[in-house]
Amino acid sequence: MENSYGAGSENDAMTRHVSPLGAWALAFGCTVGWGAFIMPGTTFLPTAGPLGTIIGMSAGMALMLLIAFNYHYMMNRCGGSGGAFTYTLKTLGHDHGFLCGWFLILTYIAILWANATALVLIARNLADGPLRGLLQAGFHYRVAGYDIYLGEAAVSTGAIVLFGLVCARNKTIAGAIQTMMAVLLFAGIVLCLGAAIFRTGGQEFNQPGFPPGPSPSVQILQIAALVPWAFVGFESVSHSTGEFRFSVRRSFTVMALAIVAGGLAYILLTCLAASMQPEGYGSWVDYIGNLRRMDGLKALPVFFVTSETMGRAGLALLAVTLLAAVVTGIVGNYISASRLIYAMAGEGILPRGLHVLGRRNTPERAILFIMAVSVFIPFLGRTAVGWIVDVTSVGATVAYGYTSAAVFRLAGAEGNRRAQALGALGGFVSMGFFLLAIV
């Protein structure tokens, strides 16, 4: 019963240019960003240690595969650019579609902002003195305790404009950039961990498995609660089904591979952060417990271990890997958010003028609208952006819940009891994530 709800004329207007690898790069690149390199030291290790993170993330991957099946089910029956917004609108009505669409827009654009402003953090932590001085030239002020410099804000704004224009003018080049950077991102993470294992010889690697504190089961549950934040973005391919040059029936495989790659990225970076500690610390537990008293590379375990195991070459590799994470986050969310805005405009929820394709068959006006809204964000600073980014976990659970509800209703109408049961289960999982995020 493929495309039972139809997708409108947009499927015919959009050029089919996305390969399976390109779809994987979109999903994986939107999932893993700058935060994956910071969270091991600030959240994953203090919460559950390396073993708890491995178990919690593995459980999270299994839950996300359930949500991915629900997306796959709807992608094969309701194509186009709207993703969860379209599924909700067609099965549950206009009001629910409106709510789902706005949550998703805020989620995607907030992640774009987070990655664009992360560029300056790469420079602050890895750039040499002269370059850092150049970026921190010009006027200087503070917002919520965060220092904002003209040079750094200009770099982030320049990235927003540059990649916005690339996505608007040539989606083939944008897709190629996304694919290349996603491959570099995963390869860079694997190489950094491989160097650490080679340097330490695997002796006492990532020991102990759990930090002192609550029981291991509680620690694992705390990691599982972070899953919506960790994996938001894997569903971004649902907004590009009209641009696939392969069968939509393969969409589950694409999303599953992206989820597994994203989970591995978080796990590998956590193991990397716990693999070595500065002199004077007996284990990663002592090291992580004293991070707030440190500065420089020692305050960032992933950075410190990479520097210790590979020297300047390691820092160069890490800089490229971090840049790849940021670029995939910017380009991927430009692509996802613009297709969503295009679809919402087509339904009259946003101004109809945004439902127009440019000469290159891209939702050019939607992309330029995102760019115009975003260019001022770097001047607010990372702290203010973080307040908005905090909503992404909630926005993701809302989209996952609505997609599961759409599967439940549509599968019931089709008499597909297995899919209906998975839709119901996905709804309960999404509700659990929502309550964890809110409470």
Coordinates of C-alpha atoms in Angstrom, one line a residue:
M1 CA 0.0 0.0 0.0
E2 CA 2.8 2.3 -0.8
N3 CA 2.1 6.1 -0.9
S4 CA -1.5 5.5 0.3
Y5 CA -1.7 9.1 1.4
G6 CA 0.1 10.6 -1.5
A7 CA 2.7 13.3 -1.4
G8 CA 1.4 15.9 -3.7
S9 CA 3.3 17.4 -6.7
E10 CA 6.5 18.1 -4.7
N11 CA 7.7 14.5 -5.3
D12 CA 7.8 15.2 -9.0
A13 CA 9.3 18.6 -8.6
M14 CA 12.2 17.5 -6.4
T15 CA 15.2 16.1 -8.3
R16 CA 16.0 12.5 -7.2
H17 CA 19.6 12.8 -6.3
V18 CA 20.1 11.3 -2.9
S19 CA 22.0 8.0 -2.9
P20 CA 21.8 5.4 0.0
L21 CA 25.2 6.7 1.2
G22 CA 24.0 10.2 1.0
A23 CA 20.9 9.4 3.0
W24 CA 23.1 7.7 5.6
A25 CA 25.4 10.7 5.8
L26 CA 22.4 13.0 6.3
A27 CA 21.0 10.8 9.1
F28 CA 24.3 10.2 10.9
G29 CA 25.6 13.7 10.4
C30 CA 22.5 15.2 12.0
T31 CA 22.9 12.8 14.9
V32 CA 26.5 13.4 16.0
G33 CA 27.7 16.9 16.6
W34 CA 30.1 18.9 18.8
G35 CA 28.4 17.6 22.0
A36 CA 29.5 14.1 21.3
F37 CA 33.1 15.2 22.0
I38 CA 32.3 17.0 25.2
M39 CA 29.6 14.8 26.9
P40 CA 32.0 11.9 27.7
G41 CA 33.8 14.0 30.3
T42 CA 30.9 16.1 31.5
T43 CA 28.0 13.6 31.5
F44 CA 28.6 10.0 30.3
L45 CA 31.5 9.1 32.5
P46 CA 30.3 10.9 35.7
T47 CA 26.9 9.4 35.3
A48 CA 27.6 5.7 34.4
G49 CA 31.2 5.2 33.5
P50 CA 32.4 3.5 30.3
L51 CA 30.5 0.2 30.9
G52 CA 27.3 1.9 31.9
T53 CA 27.5 4.1 28.8
I54 CA 28.0 1.1 26.6
I55 CA 25.0 -0.7 28.0
G56 CA 22.8 2.4 28.1
M57 CA 23.7 3.5 24.6
S58 CA 23.2 0.0 23.3
A59 CA 19.7 -0.1 24.9
G60 CA 19.1 3.3 23.4
M61 CA 20.0 2.1 19.9
A62 CA 17.5 -0.8 20.3
L63 CA 14.7 1.7 21.2
M64 CA 15.7 4.0 18.4
L65 CA 15.5 1.1 15.9
L66 CA 11.9 0.7 17.0
I67 CA 11.2 4.4 16.3
A68 CA 13.1 4.0 13.0
F69 CA 10.7 1.1 12.0
N70 CA 7.7 3.4 12.6
Y71 CA 9.3 6.1 10.4
H72 CA 10.0 3.5 7.8
Y73 CA 6.4 2.4 7.8
M74 CA 5.1 5.9 7.3
M75 CA 7.8 6.8 4.7
N76 CA 6.6 4.0 2.5
R77 CA 3.0 5.2 2.7
C78 CA 3.2 9.0 3.0
G79 CA 6.1 10.5 1.0
G80 CA 7.2 14.0 0.5
S81 CA 9.1 16.6 2.5
G82 CA 7.2 16.9 5.8
G83 CA 8.3 13.8 7.7
A84 CA 6.6 13.4 11.0
F85 CA 4.6 16.7 10.3
T86 CA 3.0 15.2 7.2
Y87 CA 2.3 11.8 8.9
T88 CA 0.6 13.6 11.8
L89 CA -1.4 16.0 9.6
K90 CA -2.7 13.2 7.4
T91 CA -3.6 10.8 10.2
L92 CA -4.4 12.9 13.2
G93 CA -5.5 16.2 11.8
H94 CA -4.4 19.8 11.3
D95 CA -4.0 20.8 14.9
H96 CA -1.7 17.9 15.8
G97 CA 0.3 18.5 12.6
F98 CA 0.7 22.1 13.5
L99 CA 2.1 21.2 17.0
C100 CA 4.4 18.5 15.7
G101 CA 5.7 20.7 12.8
W102 CA 6.6 23.6 15.1
F103 CA 8.4 21.4 17.6
L104 CA 10.5 19.9 14.8
I105 CA 11.3 23.3 13.2
L106 CA 12.6 24.6 16.6
T107 CA 14.6 21.3 17.1
Y108 CA 16.3 21.4 13.8
I109 CA 17.1 25.1 13.8
A110 CA 18.4 24.9 17.4
I111 CA 20.8 22.1 16.5
L112 CA 22.0 24.2 13.5
W113 CA 22.7 27.1 15.8
A114 CA 24.5 24.9 18.3
N115 CA 26.8 23.6 15.6
A116 CA 27.5 27.0 14.0
T117 CA 28.4 28.5 17.4
A118 CA 30.6 25.5 18.2
L119 CA 33.1 26.6 15.6
V120 CA 34.5 29.2 18.0
L121 CA 34.9 26.5 20.7
I122 CA 37.1 24.5 18.3
A123 CA 39.3 27.6 17.8
R124 CA 39.4 28.4 21.5
N125 CA 40.6 24.9 22.4
L126 CA 42.7 23.9 19.5
A127 CA 43.9 27.1 17.7
D128 CA 47.3 28.6 18.4
G129 CA 47.8 31.9 20.1
P130 CA 47.9 34.3 17.1
L131 CA 44.8 32.7 15.5
R132 CA 43.0 32.8 18.8
G133 CA 44.0 36.4 19.2
L134 CA 42.7 37.3 15.7
L135 CA 39.3 35.7 16.4
Q136 CA 39.0 37.5 19.7
A137 CA 39.7 40.9 18.2
G138 CA 37.1 43.6 18.0
F139 CA 34.4 44.5 20.5
H140 CA 33.8 42.2 23.5
Y141 CA 30.8 41.7 25.7
R142 CA 29.1 39.1 27.9
V143 CA 25.7 37.4 27.7
A144 CA 24.7 35.2 30.7
G145 CA 28.4 34.9 31.6
Y146 CA 29.6 33.9 28.1
D147 CA 32.3 36.0 26.4
I148 CA 31.3 37.1 22.9
Y149 CA 33.9 38.5 20.5
L150 CA 33.3 40.2 17.2
G151 CA 35.8 37.9 15.3
E152 CA 34.3 34.7 16.7
A153 CA 30.7 35.8 16.1
A154 CA 31.7 36.8 12.5
V155 CA 33.1 33.3 11.9
S156 CA 29.9 31.6 13.1
T157 CA 27.8 34.0 11.1
G158 CA 30.0 33.4 8.0
A159 CA 29.5 29.7 8.3
I160 CA 25.7 30.1 8.5
V161 CA 25.7 32.2 5.4
L162 CA 28.2 30.1 3.4
F163 CA 26.5 26.8 4.0
G164 CA 23.0 28.3 3.6
L165 CA 24.0 29.6 0.2
V166 CA 25.5 26.3 -0.8
C167 CA 22.3 24.4 0.3
A168 CA 20.1 26.9 -1.6
R169 CA 22.1 27.1 -4.8
N170 CA 23.3 23.5 -5.3
K171 CA 21.9 20.6 -3.4
T172 CA 24.3 18.2 -5.2
I173 CA 27.3 20.0 -3.8
A174 CA 25.6 20.2 -0.4
G175 CA 25.0 16.5 -0.4
A176 CA 28.6 15.8 -1.4
I177 CA 29.9 17.9 1.4
Q178 CA 27.5 16.1 3.9
T179 CA 28.7 12.7 2.7
M180 CA 32.4 13.5 2.7
M181 CA 32.2 15.1 6.2
A182 CA 30.1 12.3 7.7
V183 CA 32.7 9.7 6.5
L184 CA 35.5 11.8 7.9
L185 CA 33.7 12.2 11.2
F186 CA 33.3 8.5 11.8
A187 CA 36.8 7.6 10.5
G188 CA 38.4 10.3 12.7
I189 CA 36.7 9.0 15.9
V190 CA 37.8 5.4 15.1
L191 CA 41.4 6.5 14.5
C192 CA 41.6 8.5 17.7
L193 CA 40.4 5.5 19.8
G194 CA 42.7 3.2 17.9
A195 CA 45.7 5.3 18.7
A196 CA 44.7 5.3 22.4
I197 CA 44.4 1.5 22.5
F198 CA 47.8 1.2 20.7
R199 CA 49.4 3.6 23.2
T200 CA 48.0 2.0 26.4
G201 CA 48.3 -1.6 25.1
G202 CA 44.8 -2.2 26.5
Q203 CA 46.1 -2.6 30.1
E204 CA 43.5 -1.5 32.6
F205 CA 41.6 0.1 29.7
N206 CA 38.5 1.9 30.9
Q207 CA 38.6 0.5 34.4
P208 CA 36.6 0.6 36.6
G209 CA 33.4 0.0 34.5
F210 CA 31.1 2.1 36.7
P211 CA 31.7 5.2 38.9
P212 CA 30.9 5.1 42.6
G213 CA 27.3 6.1 43.4
P214 CA 23.9 4.7 42.6
S215 CA 23.5 1.1 41.5
P216 CA 24.6 0.2 37.9
S217 CA 21.0 -0.3 36.9
V218 CA 20.2 3.3 37.9
Q219 CA 23.2 4.6 36.1
I220 CA 22.3 2.8 32.9
L221 CA 18.8 4.1 33.1
Q222 CA 20.2 7.7 33.4
I223 CA 22.1 7.2 30.2
A224 CA 19.1 5.7 28.5
A225 CA 17.2 8.9 29.4
L226 CA 19.6 10.9 27.2
V227 CA 18.8 8.8 24.1
P228 CA 16.4 11.4 22.5
W229 CA 19.1 14.1 22.7
A230 CA 21.8 11.7 21.5
F231 CA 20.0 10.4 18.5
V232 CA 17.8 13.3 17.3
G233 CA 18.5 13.8 13.6
F234 CA 18.5 10.1 12.5
E235 CA 14.9 10.8 11.2
S236 CA 16.1 13.7 9.0
V237 CA 16.0 11.5 6.0
S238 CA 12.2 11.3 6.3
H239 CA 12.1 14.9 4.9
S240 CA 14.0 13.9 1.7
T241 CA 12.1 10.8 0.5
G242 CA 11.0 12.7 -2.6
E243 CA 14.7 13.1 -3.5
F244 CA 15.7 9.5 -3.0
R245 CA 17.1 7.8 -6.1
F246 CA 16.7 4.4 -4.5
S247 CA 13.6 2.6 -3.2
V248 CA 12.1 4.0 0.0
R249 CA 11.7 0.4 1.1
R250 CA 15.5 0.5 1.9
S251 CA 14.9 3.5 4.3
F252 CA 14.9 1.3 7.5
T253 CA 18.4 -0.1 6.6
V254 CA 19.7 3.5 6.1
M255 CA 18.3 4.7 9.4
A256 CA 19.4 1.6 11.2
L257 CA 23.0 2.0 10.0
A258 CA 23.0 5.7 11.0
I259 CA 21.7 4.8 14.5
V260 CA 24.3 2.2 15.0
A261 CA 27.1 4.5 13.7
G262 CA 25.8 7.3 16.0
G263 CA 25.7 5.0 19.0
L264 CA 29.2 3.7 18.3
A265 CA 30.5 7.3 18.0
Y266 CA 29.2 8.1 21.5
I267 CA 30.6 4.8 22.9
L268 CA 34.0 5.1 21.3
L269 CA 34.4 8.7 22.4
T270 CA 33.5 7.8 26.0
C271 CA 36.0 4.9 26.0
L272 CA 38.6 7.3 24.5
A273 CA 38.0 9.8 27.3
A274 CA 38.4 7.0 30.0
S275 CA 41.5 5.4 28.5
M276 CA 44.1 7.7 30.0
Q277 CA 44.5 10.3 32.7
P278 CA 47.1 12.9 33.6
E279 CA 50.0 12.0 35.8
G280 CA 49.0 11.8 39.5
Y281 CA 45.5 10.3 38.9
G282 CA 45.0 6.6 39.5
S283 CA 42.0 6.1 37.3
W284 CA 39.5 7.9 35.1
V285 CA 37.2 8.3 38.2
D286 CA 39.8 10.5 40.0
Y287 CA 40.5 12.4 36.8
I288 CA 36.8 13.1 35.8
G289 CA 36.0 14.0 39.4
N290 CA 38.5 16.9 39.2
L291 CA 37.7 18.3 35.8
R292 CA 36.2 21.5 37.2
R293 CA 39.6 22.4 38.7
M294 CA 41.4 22.1 35.4
D295 CA 41.8 24.2 32.4
G296 CA 43.2 23.8 28.9
L297 CA 43.2 20.4 27.2
K298 CA 43.2 18.6 30.5
A299 CA 39.7 19.9 31.1
L300 CA 38.5 18.1 28.0
P301 CA 39.3 14.4 28.3
V302 CA 38.8 13.5 24.6
F303 CA 41.1 16.4 23.6
F304 CA 43.7 15.5 26.3
V305 CA 43.9 11.8 25.5
T306 CA 44.2 12.5 21.7
S307 CA 47.0 15.0 22.4
E308 CA 48.8 12.5 24.7
T309 CA 48.6 9.6 22.3
M310 CA 49.2 11.3 18.9
G311 CA 50.7 14.7 19.7
R312 CA 50.2 17.6 17.4
A313 CA 49.2 15.2 14.6
G314 CA 46.4 14.0 16.9
L315 CA 45.2 17.5 17.6
A316 CA 45.1 18.2 13.9
L317 CA 43.1 15.0 13.3
L318 CA 40.8 15.9 16.1
A319 CA 40.3 19.4 14.7
V320 CA 39.3 17.9 11.3
T321 CA 37.0 15.5 13.0
L322 CA 35.4 18.2 15.0
L323 CA 35.0 20.4 11.9
A324 CA 33.3 17.5 10.2
A325 CA 30.9 17.1 13.1
V326 CA 30.0 20.8 12.9
V327 CA 29.6 21.0 9.2
T328 CA 27.4 17.9 9.0
G329 CA 25.3 19.5 11.8
I330 CA 24.9 22.7 9.9
V331 CA 24.3 21.3 6.4
G332 CA 22.2 18.4 7.5
N333 CA 19.8 20.6 9.5
Y334 CA 19.6 23.2 6.8
I335 CA 18.4 20.4 4.5
S336 CA 16.0 18.9 7.0
A337 CA 14.5 22.2 8.3
S338 CA 14.1 23.7 4.8
R339 CA 12.2 20.6 3.5
L340 CA 10.0 20.7 6.6
I341 CA 9.3 24.4 6.2
Y342 CA 8.5 23.8 2.5
A343 CA 6.0 21.2 3.4
M344 CA 4.4 23.2 6.2
A345 CA 4.0 26.2 3.8
G346 CA 2.4 23.9 1.3
E347 CA -0.3 23.0 3.9
G348 CA -0.9 26.7 4.7
I349 CA 0.6 26.6 8.2
L350 CA 3.5 28.9 7.1
P351 CA 3.3 31.6 4.4
R352 CA 2.7 30.1 0.9
G353 CA 5.6 32.0 -0.4
L354 CA 8.0 29.5 1.3
H355 CA 6.5 26.7 -0.7
V356 CA 8.4 27.6 -3.8
L357 CA 11.3 25.7 -5.4
G358 CA 14.3 27.6 -6.9
R359 CA 15.9 27.1 -10.2
R360 CA 17.9 24.2 -8.9
N361 CA 14.8 22.5 -7.5
T362 CA 15.7 23.3 -3.9
P363 CA 13.4 25.0 -1.4
E364 CA 15.5 28.1 -1.8
R365 CA 13.2 30.5 0.0
A366 CA 12.9 28.3 3.0
I367 CA 16.7 28.0 3.2
L368 CA 17.1 31.7 2.9
F369 CA 14.5 32.3 5.6
I370 CA 16.4 30.0 8.0
M371 CA 19.6 31.8 7.2
A372 CA 18.0 35.2 7.8
V373 CA 16.7 34.1 11.2
S374 CA 20.0 32.5 12.2
V375 CA 22.7 35.1 11.3
F376 CA 22.0 37.1 14.5
I377 CA 22.2 34.0 16.8
P378 CA 26.1 34.0 17.2
F379 CA 25.9 37.4 18.8
L380 CA 23.8 36.0 21.7
G381 CA 26.5 33.5 22.8
R382 CA 26.6 29.8 23.6
T383 CA 24.8 30.1 26.9
A384 CA 21.7 31.7 25.4
V385 CA 21.8 29.2 22.5
G386 CA 22.0 26.4 25.0
W387 CA 18.7 27.4 26.5
I388 CA 17.0 26.9 23.1
V389 CA 19.0 23.7 22.4
D390 CA 17.6 22.2 25.6
V391 CA 14.2 21.8 23.9
T392 CA 15.6 19.4 21.3
S393 CA 15.0 16.3 23.5
V394 CA 11.4 17.4 24.0
G395 CA 10.9 18.2 20.3
A396 CA 12.3 14.8 19.3
T397 CA 10.1 12.9 21.6
V398 CA 7.0 14.8 20.4
A399 CA 7.9 13.9 16.8
Y400 CA 8.6 10.3 17.7
G401 CA 5.4 10.0 19.6
Y402 CA 3.3 11.5 16.8
T403 CA 4.9 9.2 14.2
S404 CA 4.2 6.2 16.3
A405 CA 0.6 7.3 16.8
A406 CA 0.3 7.7 13.0
V407 CA 1.5 4.2 12.5
F408 CA -0.9 2.9 15.1
R409 CA -3.9 4.5 13.4
L410 CA -2.9 3.7 9.8
A411 CA -1.8 0.1 10.5
G412 CA -5.1 -0.4 12.3
A413 CA -7.0 0.8 9.2
E414 CA -4.9 -1.6 7.1
G415 CA -5.3 -4.5 9.4
N416 CA -1.6 -4.8 10.0
R417 CA -1.6 -5.9 13.7
R418 CA 2.2 -6.3 13.9
A419 CA 2.8 -2.7 12.8
Q420 CA 0.0 -1.5 15.0
A421 CA 1.6 -3.1 18.0
L422 CA 5.0 -1.6 17.2
G423 CA 3.3 1.8 16.7
A424 CA 1.7 1.5 20.2
L425 CA 5.0 0.4 21.7
G426 CA 6.8 3.3 20.0
G427 CA 4.2 5.7 21.5
F428 CA 4.8 4.4 25.0
V429 CA 8.6 4.7 24.6
S430 CA 8.2 8.2 23.3
M431 CA 5.9 9.1 26.2
G432 CA 8.5 7.7 28.7
F433 CA 11.2 9.8 27.1
F434 CA 9.0 12.9 27.2
L435 CA 8.3 12.5 30.9
L436 CA 12.0 11.9 31.7
A437 CA 12.9 15.1 29.8
I438 CA 10.2 17.2 31.5
V439 CA 10.3 15.8 35.0

